[in-house]
Short mmCIF file of C-alpha atoms in Angstrom, two decimals:
data_model
loop_
_atom_site.label_atom_id
_atom_site.label_comp_id
_atom_site.label_asym_id
_atom_site.label_seq_id
_atom_site.Cartn_x
_atom_site.Cartn_y
_atom_site.Cartn_z
CA MET A 1 66.26 -77.70 -2.96
CA LEU A 2 63.02 -79.24 -1.69
CA GLU A 3 61.19 -78.05 -4.83
CA ASN A 4 63.93 -79.59 -6.99
CA SER A 5 63.68 -82.87 -5.03
CA ALA A 6 59.90 -83.00 -5.53
CA LEU A 7 60.36 -82.38 -9.26
CA GLN A 8 62.99 -85.14 -9.45
CA THR A 9 60.61 -87.54 -7.69
CA ARG A 10 57.77 -86.57 -10.04
CA ARG A 11 60.03 -87.19 -13.04
CA ALA A 12 61.10 -90.54 -11.56
CA PHE A 13 57.47 -91.59 -11.38
CA GLY A 14 57.04 -90.32 -14.92
CA VAL A 15 59.76 -92.72 -16.06
CA LEU A 16 58.12 -95.55 -14.11
CA PHE A 17 54.63 -94.82 -15.46
CA VAL A 18 55.81 -94.53 -19.07
CA ALA A 19 57.71 -97.82 -18.67
CA VAL A 20 54.59 -99.53 -17.28
CA SER A 21 52.55 -98.09 -20.14
CA ALA A 22 54.97 -99.35 -22.79
CA ALA A 23 55.22 -102.80 -21.20
CA VAL A 24 51.44 -103.18 -20.83
CA GLY A 25 50.86 -101.95 -24.38
CA ALA A 26 53.46 -104.31 -25.86
CA GLY A 27 52.32 -107.24 -23.73
CA SER A 28 48.68 -106.64 -24.71
CA VAL A 29 49.36 -106.65 -28.43
CA LEU A 30 51.76 -109.60 -28.27
CA SER A 31 49.31 -111.59 -26.11
CA GLU A 32 46.59 -110.98 -28.67
CA LEU A 33 48.90 -112.23 -31.42
CA ALA A 34 49.65 -115.33 -29.33
CA ALA A 35 45.93 -115.95 -28.81
CA THR A 36 45.22 -115.49 -32.53
CA ASN A 37 47.91 -118.06 -33.33
CA SER A 38 46.69 -120.48 -30.61
CA MET A 39 50.02 -120.49 -28.80
CA SER A 40 50.33 -122.38 -25.51
CA ALA A 41 49.81 -120.68 -22.17
CA TYR A 42 53.57 -120.89 -21.57
CA TRP A 43 54.07 -118.10 -24.10
CA TYR A 44 51.94 -115.64 -22.14
CA ALA A 45 54.43 -115.72 -19.25
CA VAL A 46 57.28 -115.26 -21.74
CA ILE A 47 55.47 -112.39 -23.46
CA TRP A 48 54.61 -110.50 -20.27
CA GLY A 49 57.97 -111.15 -18.61
CA GLY A 50 59.76 -110.21 -21.82
CA SER A 51 57.69 -107.05 -22.29
CA PHE A 52 58.46 -105.74 -18.82
CA GLY A 53 62.07 -106.93 -18.99
CA ALA A 54 62.71 -105.31 -22.37
CA VAL A 55 61.12 -102.00 -21.40
CA LEU A 56 62.96 -101.81 -18.08
CA ALA A 57 66.24 -102.74 -19.81
CA ALA A 58 65.66 -100.05 -22.45
CA ALA A 59 64.94 -97.50 -19.74
CA GLY A 60 67.89 -98.90 -17.75
CA PRO A 61 70.01 -95.90 -16.80
CA ARG A 62 67.04 -93.55 -16.38
CA PHE A 63 65.16 -96.16 -14.38
CA ARG A 64 68.12 -96.91 -12.10
CA LYS A 65 68.48 -93.19 -11.37
CA ALA A 66 64.75 -93.02 -10.60
CA ILE A 67 64.65 -95.87 -8.08
CA PRO A 68 65.87 -93.86 -5.03
CA ALA A 69 63.26 -91.14 -5.66
CA ILE A 70 60.51 -93.75 -6.12
CA ARG A 71 61.60 -95.53 -2.94
CA GLY A 72 61.66 -92.20 -1.08
CA ARG A 73 58.08 -91.38 -2.03
CA MET A 74 56.90 -94.85 -1.09
CA LYS A 75 58.54 -94.58 2.35
CA ASN A 76 56.12 -91.75 3.16
CA SER A 77 53.37 -94.35 3.57
CA ILE A 78 55.14 -95.72 6.65
CA LYS A 79 53.98 -92.60 8.53
CA TRP A 80 50.31 -93.18 7.70
CA SER A 81 47.82 -94.30 10.33
CA THR A 82 46.94 -97.98 10.46
CA SER A 83 43.46 -97.29 9.09
CA ALA A 84 44.91 -95.28 6.18
CA LYS A 85 47.29 -98.14 5.36
CA ALA A 86 44.39 -100.62 5.53
CA ILE A 87 42.17 -98.53 3.24
CA ASN A 88 45.00 -98.08 0.77
CA GLY A 89 45.84 -101.79 0.86
CA ILE A 90 42.23 -102.82 0.32
CA SER A 91 41.89 -100.30 -2.51
CA TRP A 92 44.82 -101.90 -4.30
CA ALA A 93 44.43 -105.56 -3.34
CA GLY A 94 40.64 -105.92 -3.02
CA PRO A 95 39.78 -105.79 -6.72
CA PHE A 96 42.73 -108.03 -7.60
CA ALA A 97 41.71 -110.56 -4.93
CA ALA A 98 38.14 -110.49 -6.29
CA ILE A 99 39.44 -111.88 -9.59
CA SER A 100 39.56 -115.35 -8.00
CA ALA A 101 35.82 -115.11 -7.22
CA PHE A 102 34.85 -113.40 -10.50
CA PRO A 103 37.35 -114.53 -13.16
CA SER A 104 35.07 -113.51 -16.02
CA LEU A 105 35.28 -109.89 -14.84
CA TYR A 106 39.04 -109.75 -14.46
CA GLN A 107 39.67 -107.03 -17.06
CA TYR A 108 37.24 -104.75 -15.19
CA LEU A 109 38.62 -105.68 -11.77
CA ILE A 110 42.15 -104.85 -12.92
CA LEU A 111 40.97 -101.41 -14.08
CA LEU A 112 39.15 -101.00 -10.77
CA GLY A 113 42.22 -102.01 -8.74
CA ILE A 114 44.52 -99.66 -10.62
CA GLY A 115 41.94 -96.86 -10.42
CA LEU A 116 41.09 -97.22 -6.73
CA GLY A 117 44.68 -97.97 -5.75
CA ASN A 118 46.16 -94.92 -7.45
CA LEU A 119 43.31 -92.68 -6.30
CA SER A 120 43.61 -93.91 -2.71
CA THR A 121 47.39 -93.45 -2.74
CA TYR A 122 46.96 -89.93 -4.14
CA ILE A 123 44.48 -89.01 -1.39
CA MET A 124 46.62 -90.52 1.39
CA MET A 125 49.81 -88.89 0.12
CA ARG A 126 48.03 -85.56 -0.07
CA LYS A 127 46.52 -85.90 3.40
CA TYR A 128 49.42 -87.41 5.33
CA SER A 129 52.49 -86.24 3.39
CA GLY A 130 51.26 -82.99 1.87
CA GLN A 131 52.22 -84.19 -1.61
CA ASN A 132 50.20 -83.41 -4.71
CA ASN A 133 51.04 -86.35 -6.97
CA THR A 134 48.82 -85.33 -9.86
CA GLU A 135 50.28 -88.03 -12.10
CA GLN A 136 48.90 -90.67 -9.73
CA LEU A 137 45.53 -88.93 -9.63
CA LEU A 138 45.45 -88.96 -13.45
CA VAL A 139 46.21 -92.69 -13.65
CA GLY A 140 43.52 -93.47 -11.07
CA ALA A 141 40.87 -91.22 -12.58
CA ILE A 142 41.48 -92.38 -16.15
CA SER A 143 41.37 -96.03 -15.05
CA LEU A 144 38.04 -95.50 -13.27
CA VAL A 145 36.57 -93.59 -16.23
CA ALA A 146 37.80 -96.40 -18.48
CA LEU A 147 35.66 -98.95 -16.61
CA PRO A 148 32.32 -98.06 -18.23
CA VAL A 149 34.10 -97.38 -21.53
CA ALA A 150 35.63 -100.86 -21.45
CA PHE A 151 32.28 -102.41 -20.52
CA VAL A 152 30.46 -100.72 -23.41
CA ILE A 153 33.20 -101.59 -25.88
CA ASP A 154 33.43 -105.18 -24.61
CA SER A 155 29.69 -105.82 -24.58
CA SER A 156 28.88 -104.20 -27.92
CA LEU A 157 31.83 -104.12 -30.30
CA PHE A 158 33.69 -107.21 -29.15
CA ALA A 159 30.97 -109.28 -27.48
CA THR A 160 31.91 -112.30 -29.58
CA HIS A 161 35.66 -111.67 -29.41
CA GLN A 162 36.46 -111.68 -25.70
CA ASP A 163 40.21 -111.82 -26.38
CA VAL A 164 40.03 -108.47 -28.20
CA ALA A 165 37.88 -107.04 -25.39
CA VAL A 166 40.55 -108.00 -22.85
CA MET A 167 43.23 -106.40 -25.04
CA VAL A 168 41.20 -103.17 -25.22
CA SER A 169 40.98 -103.06 -21.41
CA ARG A 170 44.74 -103.50 -21.17
CA ILE A 171 45.31 -100.78 -23.74
CA LEU A 172 43.14 -98.46 -21.62
CA ILE A 173 45.45 -99.22 -18.66
CA ALA A 174 48.46 -98.41 -20.84
CA ILE A 175 46.83 -95.11 -21.85
CA ALA A 176 46.17 -94.20 -18.20
CA TYR A 177 49.81 -94.80 -17.26
CA ALA A 178 51.04 -93.00 -20.40
CA VAL A 179 49.02 -89.89 -19.54
CA GLY A 180 50.19 -89.92 -15.90
CA GLY A 181 53.79 -90.50 -16.98
CA ALA A 182 53.70 -87.79 -19.63
CA TYR A 183 52.27 -85.32 -17.11
CA ALA A 184 55.02 -86.16 -14.62
CA LEU A 185 57.79 -85.84 -17.20
CA LEU A 186 56.49 -82.61 -18.70
CA SER A 187 55.45 -80.91 -15.46
CA ARG A 188 57.51 -77.92 -14.44
CA ARG A 189 56.54 -77.99 -10.77
#
């Protein structure tokens, strides 16, 4: 029963990760189209809200079934030590908070936050809860590996088209979540 529960939780995270991937991918492409057509900033909120809303609505029944398993895994962090919680929080929030100080680097800081946050959560879950959430490790590792890739692509291929460079960074995030989600959904353990 415990093995089945762990598999159900892994699959729940697979649904979540694939949904995030689809929403980020759609939002990235639609945002680029909005930028190309010089649409007002108002449309970016509509695009991103609509992308996540549409994907979550499409995944509706599967996502609703997944929520208790996702919530259950997240509750494990309550048992962590205060220092572990602080490290995990800084890993997630630090790079995102740094965007206000370094707005020109935001596409890299987002990749860093997703990479460090998922990697930190993987390590803490493994250490304190005995869980091997490989899908989270994959998202974190791919996001961190994508940092230099994004930098090279941004500074060479799209140096004069910063909007395309930002879209590429977002697509790399979508790929990271797609790989983690696919692993979780296809895993047999």
